[in-house]
């Protein structure tokens, strides 16, 4: 059935073992593990490396496999969310190269999914970005398919502040664009890491895509969002999106979770559903972070039962 986990980015200072220990102690089934290259984070929740896929020897690979079995917690996917269509060719090439490394790491570790972005050049329109996508991304999916790995694209627009204006840094934002993506790359291994919260603040139905893209659901993110209508009334939809909405933990926003989980069960989705914490109300301390994860867990247990010990 559905299996509850969380995204490891919120535990940035913890080691891989500490993340898995926390998941086991709190009765999670799985964790999406962040695999950014070692170095300075380029933004919030980026730059987190709980598995360094660039520096794994056979001993480390076996340790990661054994530790999951020992703790009865599995890695649902490896996560790396860069911009492979950045206007800087160097930035784009580095992103593409590391996605390849993450795919190779997933194969070595026996992890079936790599979660990422397709990216976007914010200054170009959708058609021009789709041409860039057609040039750059098929090699990624082809490489993953050869390794038996699924590629799951999160549908976050990466449009929040002036830094990403005007188009955002991830093109895969809507069903209309997903259709074009899947026409360009029809490979069934290419799909979605679906997060309903982004459709809510973009004023779209977050449930219907579950039915329409049931065969492309490779991974699920559980994040909520609160749209502040009084702020939206003042600034309008063309304002920077964070001027009128905030990411929230599940249950504290506007995602219709009952309809959402009804749809997942309707289409027969079986697999990981990982809490993604990006709620600034829970960032002041380690205790706040833990509370965010566990409050989310407790709310979501009405839809996903505890794993067996």
Short mmCIF file of C-alpha atoms in Angstrom, two decimals:
data_model
loop_
_atom_site.label_atom_id
_atom_site.label_comp_id
_atom_site.label_asym_id
_atom_site.label_seq_id
_atom_site.Cartn_x
_atom_site.Cartn_y
_atom_site.Cartn_z
CA UNK A 1 0.00 0.00 0.00
CA UNK A 2 1.09 3.60 0.58
CA UNK A 3 4.32 3.98 2.54
CA UNK A 4 5.07 7.10 4.57
CA UNK A 5 8.50 8.71 4.58
CA UNK A 6 10.11 12.13 4.55
CA UNK A 7 12.62 14.11 2.50
CA UNK A 8 16.01 14.22 4.22
CA UNK A 9 16.81 17.84 3.27
CA UNK A 10 15.18 19.13 6.46
CA UNK A 11 17.76 17.18 8.52
CA UNK A 12 20.67 18.79 6.72
CA UNK A 13 23.13 18.56 9.62
CA UNK A 14 22.53 14.86 10.27
CA UNK A 15 24.53 11.99 8.83
CA UNK A 16 22.95 9.29 6.66
CA UNK A 17 22.90 6.96 9.65
CA UNK A 18 21.28 9.58 11.90
CA UNK A 19 18.57 10.25 9.31
CA UNK A 20 17.78 6.54 9.01
CA UNK A 21 17.89 6.14 12.81
CA UNK A 22 15.35 8.95 13.21
CA UNK A 23 13.09 7.39 10.56
CA UNK A 24 13.26 3.99 12.25
CA UNK A 25 12.61 5.39 15.74
CA UNK A 26 9.56 7.33 14.54
CA UNK A 27 8.14 4.41 12.50
CA UNK A 28 8.61 5.77 9.00
CA UNK A 29 8.90 3.28 6.16
CA UNK A 30 11.26 5.22 3.92
CA UNK A 31 13.33 8.35 3.33
CA UNK A 32 14.15 10.28 0.17
CA UNK A 33 17.88 10.89 0.52
CA UNK A 34 19.54 14.08 -0.74
CA UNK A 35 22.56 13.65 -2.98
CA UNK A 36 23.81 17.12 -3.84
CA UNK A 37 27.49 17.44 -4.71
CA UNK A 38 29.62 18.42 -1.75
CA UNK A 39 29.88 22.19 -1.42
CA UNK A 40 28.06 25.36 -0.50
CA UNK A 41 24.27 25.34 -0.83
CA UNK A 42 22.96 27.59 -3.60
CA UNK A 43 19.55 28.06 -1.95
CA UNK A 44 17.35 26.90 0.95
CA UNK A 45 17.07 23.11 1.23
CA UNK A 46 19.78 22.65 -1.42
CA UNK A 47 23.34 21.47 -1.01
CA UNK A 48 22.42 18.65 1.37
CA UNK A 49 24.51 15.49 0.93
CA UNK A 50 23.41 12.46 2.92
CA UNK A 51 24.93 10.13 0.33
CA UNK A 52 27.92 11.33 -1.67
CA UNK A 53 27.42 9.37 -4.89
CA UNK A 54 30.69 10.72 -6.30
CA UNK A 55 32.76 9.02 -3.61
CA UNK A 56 31.28 5.60 -2.87
CA UNK A 57 33.50 2.56 -2.76
CA UNK A 58 32.19 -0.99 -2.48
CA UNK A 59 32.45 -0.92 1.31
CA UNK A 60 30.31 2.23 1.55
CA UNK A 61 27.76 0.86 -0.91
CA UNK A 62 27.38 -2.32 1.12
CA UNK A 63 27.14 -0.34 4.35
CA UNK A 64 24.27 1.78 2.96
CA UNK A 65 22.43 -1.33 1.84
CA UNK A 66 22.99 -3.15 5.12
CA UNK A 67 22.00 -0.16 7.26
CA UNK A 68 18.61 0.06 5.56
CA UNK A 69 17.97 -3.62 6.23
CA UNK A 70 19.14 -3.37 9.82
CA UNK A 71 16.83 -0.43 10.57
CA UNK A 72 13.96 -1.67 8.37
CA UNK A 73 13.82 1.68 6.57
CA UNK A 74 14.41 1.91 2.82
CA UNK A 75 15.61 4.75 0.61
CA UNK A 76 12.65 5.63 -1.62
CA UNK A 77 14.70 7.68 -4.04
CA UNK A 78 17.83 9.76 -4.43
CA UNK A 79 17.14 13.50 -4.65
CA UNK A 80 19.07 16.20 -6.53
CA UNK A 81 17.21 19.31 -7.73
CA UNK A 82 19.43 21.59 -9.85
CA UNK A 83 18.78 23.62 -13.02
CA UNK A 84 20.01 21.62 -16.05
CA UNK A 85 18.81 24.42 -18.36
CA UNK A 86 20.52 27.27 -16.53
CA UNK A 87 21.57 30.19 -18.79
CA UNK A 88 25.15 29.50 -17.70
CA UNK A 89 26.44 26.60 -19.77
CA UNK A 90 28.87 25.69 -16.99
CA UNK A 91 26.10 25.52 -14.38
CA UNK A 92 23.88 23.50 -16.72
CA UNK A 93 26.65 21.06 -17.63
CA UNK A 94 27.59 20.55 -13.99
CA UNK A 95 23.94 19.81 -13.19
CA UNK A 96 23.58 17.33 -16.03
CA UNK A 97 26.84 15.63 -15.11
CA UNK A 98 25.85 15.17 -11.47
CA UNK A 99 22.38 13.87 -12.38
CA UNK A 100 24.23 11.18 -14.34
CA UNK A 101 26.31 10.40 -11.25
CA UNK A 102 23.19 10.16 -9.10
CA UNK A 103 21.67 7.72 -11.60
CA UNK A 104 24.83 5.61 -11.46
CA UNK A 105 24.72 5.76 -7.66
CA UNK A 106 21.09 4.65 -7.62
CA UNK A 107 21.95 1.62 -9.74
CA UNK A 108 24.85 0.66 -7.44
CA UNK A 109 22.68 1.03 -4.35
CA UNK A 110 19.63 -0.74 -5.79
CA UNK A 111 17.44 2.37 -5.41
CA UNK A 112 14.79 2.53 -8.15
CA UNK A 113 14.12 6.28 -8.50
CA UNK A 114 16.06 9.51 -8.98
CA UNK A 115 14.08 12.66 -8.18
CA UNK A 116 15.12 15.89 -9.89
CA UNK A 117 14.12 18.94 -11.99
CA UNK A 118 14.27 19.45 -15.74
CA UNK A 119 15.21 23.07 -15.07
CA UNK A 120 14.46 26.21 -17.05
CA UNK A 121 16.05 29.34 -18.46
CA UNK A 122 13.88 31.93 -16.66
CA UNK A 123 14.27 34.52 -19.41
CA UNK A 124 12.97 32.27 -22.20
CA UNK A 125 9.39 31.37 -23.04
CA UNK A 126 7.92 27.87 -22.76
CA UNK A 127 8.49 26.94 -26.42
CA UNK A 128 12.17 27.92 -26.34
CA UNK A 129 12.67 26.06 -23.07
CA UNK A 130 11.04 22.96 -24.51
CA UNK A 131 13.59 23.09 -27.34
CA UNK A 132 16.36 23.23 -24.75
CA UNK A 133 14.74 20.34 -22.90
CA UNK A 134 14.65 18.29 -26.11
CA UNK A 135 18.36 18.94 -26.60
CA UNK A 136 19.51 18.20 -23.07
CA UNK A 137 17.22 15.83 -21.22
CA UNK A 138 16.75 12.75 -23.46
CA UNK A 139 20.33 11.67 -22.65
CA UNK A 140 19.43 11.66 -18.95
CA UNK A 141 16.36 9.46 -19.41
CA UNK A 142 18.16 7.17 -21.84
CA UNK A 143 21.01 6.69 -19.36
CA UNK A 144 18.53 6.00 -16.54
CA UNK A 145 16.55 3.50 -18.62
CA UNK A 146 19.72 1.61 -19.48
CA UNK A 147 20.42 1.36 -15.75
CA UNK A 148 16.84 0.37 -14.86
CA UNK A 149 16.26 3.62 -12.96
CA UNK A 150 13.15 5.82 -13.09
CA UNK A 151 13.45 9.60 -13.37
CA UNK A 152 10.81 11.49 -11.37
CA UNK A 153 10.46 15.23 -12.01
CA UNK A 154 9.07 17.37 -9.22
CA UNK A 155 6.51 19.88 -10.47
CA UNK A 156 7.78 22.87 -8.47
CA UNK A 157 8.03 26.03 -10.61
CA UNK A 158 11.03 27.29 -8.61
CA UNK A 159 9.51 30.77 -8.88
CA UNK A 160 9.39 32.48 -5.52
CA UNK A 161 11.46 35.67 -5.46
CA UNK A 162 13.20 38.14 -7.77
CA UNK A 163 16.08 35.66 -8.14
CA UNK A 164 13.93 33.35 -10.29
CA UNK A 165 11.88 36.03 -12.05
CA UNK A 166 10.16 35.98 -14.49
CA UNK A 167 9.81 32.35 -15.55
CA UNK A 168 11.13 30.31 -12.65
CA UNK A 169 13.84 27.66 -12.78
CA UNK A 170 11.84 24.49 -13.45
CA UNK A 171 9.65 24.17 -16.53
CA UNK A 172 7.63 21.12 -15.44
CA UNK A 173 4.83 23.07 -13.77
CA UNK A 174 1.54 22.03 -15.39
CA UNK A 175 -0.32 19.22 -17.15
CA UNK A 176 -0.08 21.11 -20.45
CA UNK A 177 3.72 21.11 -20.19
CA UNK A 178 3.88 17.52 -18.89
CA UNK A 179 2.05 16.40 -22.01
CA UNK A 180 4.72 18.06 -24.16
CA UNK A 181 7.51 16.57 -22.03
CA UNK A 182 6.10 13.07 -22.33
CA UNK A 183 5.58 13.50 -26.08
CA UNK A 184 9.23 14.48 -26.50
CA UNK A 185 10.36 11.66 -24.18
CA UNK A 186 7.71 8.89 -24.22
CA UNK A 187 9.86 6.50 -22.15
CA UNK A 188 7.70 5.11 -19.31
CA UNK A 189 10.67 5.43 -16.93
CA UNK A 190 10.26 9.20 -17.19
CA UNK A 191 7.57 10.49 -14.86
CA UNK A 192 6.63 12.69 -11.92
CA UNK A 193 7.61 13.20 -8.32
CA UNK A 194 4.19 14.69 -7.74
CA UNK A 195 3.67 17.49 -5.20
CA UNK A 196 0.06 18.75 -4.98
CA UNK A 197 0.90 21.98 -3.15
CA UNK A 198 2.28 23.77 -6.21
CA UNK A 199 -0.94 23.38 -8.15
CA UNK A 200 -2.91 24.85 -5.24
CA UNK A 201 -1.10 28.19 -5.20
CA UNK A 202 -1.21 28.27 -9.02
CA UNK A 203 -5.01 27.94 -8.68
CA UNK A 204 -5.29 24.52 -10.33
CA UNK A 205 -6.93 21.31 -9.13
CA UNK A 206 -4.24 19.27 -7.34
CA UNK A 207 -6.20 16.01 -7.52
CA UNK A 208 -7.17 15.51 -11.18
CA UNK A 209 -3.55 14.98 -12.34
CA UNK A 210 -3.39 11.84 -10.20
CA UNK A 211 -6.03 10.31 -12.45
CA UNK A 212 -4.62 11.75 -15.67
CA UNK A 213 -1.00 10.73 -15.01
CA UNK A 214 -1.46 7.59 -12.95
CA UNK A 215 1.12 5.71 -15.03
CA UNK A 216 3.70 8.47 -14.54
CA UNK A 217 3.55 8.69 -10.74
CA UNK A 218 7.00 7.45 -9.72
CA UNK A 219 7.21 9.18 -6.33
CA UNK A 220 5.00 11.45 -4.19
CA UNK A 221 5.85 14.52 -2.10
CA UNK A 222 3.54 15.53 0.74
CA UNK A 223 3.70 19.27 1.29
CA UNK A 224 0.89 21.70 2.04
CA UNK A 225 0.47 25.36 1.11
CA UNK A 226 -1.53 28.26 2.46
CA UNK A 227 -2.82 30.89 0.02
CA UNK A 228 -3.55 34.14 1.82
CA UNK A 229 -6.50 35.52 -0.12
CA UNK A 230 -6.25 38.97 1.45
CA UNK A 231 -2.63 39.26 0.25
CA UNK A 232 -3.51 37.88 -3.20
CA UNK A 233 -6.31 40.42 -3.47
CA UNK A 234 -3.76 43.16 -2.85
CA UNK A 235 -0.82 42.07 -5.04
CA UNK A 236 -2.43 39.84 -7.71
CA UNK A 237 -1.20 36.64 -9.32
CA UNK A 238 1.63 38.39 -11.20
CA UNK A 239 3.42 39.25 -7.95
CA UNK A 240 6.28 37.11 -6.67
CA UNK A 241 4.40 34.05 -5.40
CA UNK A 242 5.77 34.21 -1.85
CA UNK A 243 3.99 37.55 -1.51
CA UNK A 244 0.67 35.69 -1.28
CA UNK A 245 1.37 32.10 -0.21
CA UNK A 246 3.52 30.04 2.16
CA UNK A 247 4.57 26.37 2.18
CA UNK A 248 3.07 24.59 5.20
CA UNK A 249 3.29 21.16 6.76
CA UNK A 250 0.45 18.78 5.79
CA UNK A 251 -2.83 19.68 7.45
CA UNK A 252 -2.06 23.37 7.96
CA UNK A 253 -2.81 24.56 4.44
CA UNK A 254 -5.26 24.29 1.56
CA UNK A 255 -4.46 20.90 -0.02
CA UNK A 256 -7.61 18.71 0.07
CA UNK A 257 -5.86 15.68 1.56
CA UNK A 258 -8.95 13.46 1.72
CA UNK A 259 -9.57 13.84 -2.02
CA UNK A 260 -5.84 13.51 -2.68
CA UNK A 261 -5.45 10.16 -0.94
CA UNK A 262 -8.76 8.91 -2.32
CA UNK A 263 -7.36 9.54 -5.81
CA UNK A 264 -4.07 7.77 -5.05
CA UNK A 265 -5.95 4.69 -3.88
CA UNK A 266 -8.39 4.92 -6.81
CA UNK A 267 -5.57 4.69 -9.35
CA UNK A 268 -3.78 1.94 -7.44
CA UNK A 269 -0.65 3.88 -6.52
CA UNK A 270 1.58 1.76 -4.33
CA UNK A 271 4.76 3.23 -3.00
CA UNK A 272 6.49 6.08 -1.20
CA UNK A 273 4.76 9.27 -0.06
CA UNK A 274 7.41 11.51 1.50
CA UNK A 275 6.76 14.52 3.72
CA UNK A 276 8.64 17.57 2.48
CA UNK A 277 9.08 20.18 5.21
CA UNK A 278 9.58 23.75 3.95
CA UNK A 279 7.46 25.51 6.56
CA UNK A 280 9.33 28.52 7.99
CA UNK A 281 7.20 28.35 11.13
CA UNK A 282 9.18 25.24 12.11
CA UNK A 283 12.78 26.32 11.50
CA UNK A 284 13.92 28.07 14.67
CA UNK A 285 15.46 25.02 16.33
CA UNK A 286 16.10 21.30 16.01
CA UNK A 287 13.07 20.74 18.23
CA UNK A 288 10.95 22.74 15.78
CA UNK A 289 12.19 20.65 12.86
CA UNK A 290 11.43 17.40 14.68
CA UNK A 291 8.00 18.74 15.62
CA UNK A 292 7.30 19.57 11.96
CA UNK A 293 8.13 16.05 10.82
CA UNK A 294 6.21 14.34 13.62
CA UNK A 295 3.17 16.64 13.46
CA UNK A 296 3.00 15.92 9.73
CA UNK A 297 3.34 12.20 10.42
CA UNK A 298 0.57 12.24 13.01
CA UNK A 299 -1.79 14.10 10.68
CA UNK A 300 -1.09 11.79 7.76
CA UNK A 301 -1.57 8.59 9.77
CA UNK A 302 -5.30 8.90 9.14
CA UNK A 303 -4.47 8.06 5.51
CA UNK A 304 -1.30 5.93 5.81
CA UNK A 305 -1.04 3.46 8.71
CA UNK A 306 2.12 2.91 10.74
CA UNK A 307 4.61 0.48 9.28
CA UNK A 308 4.94 -2.90 10.90
CA UNK A 309 7.81 -3.09 13.40
#
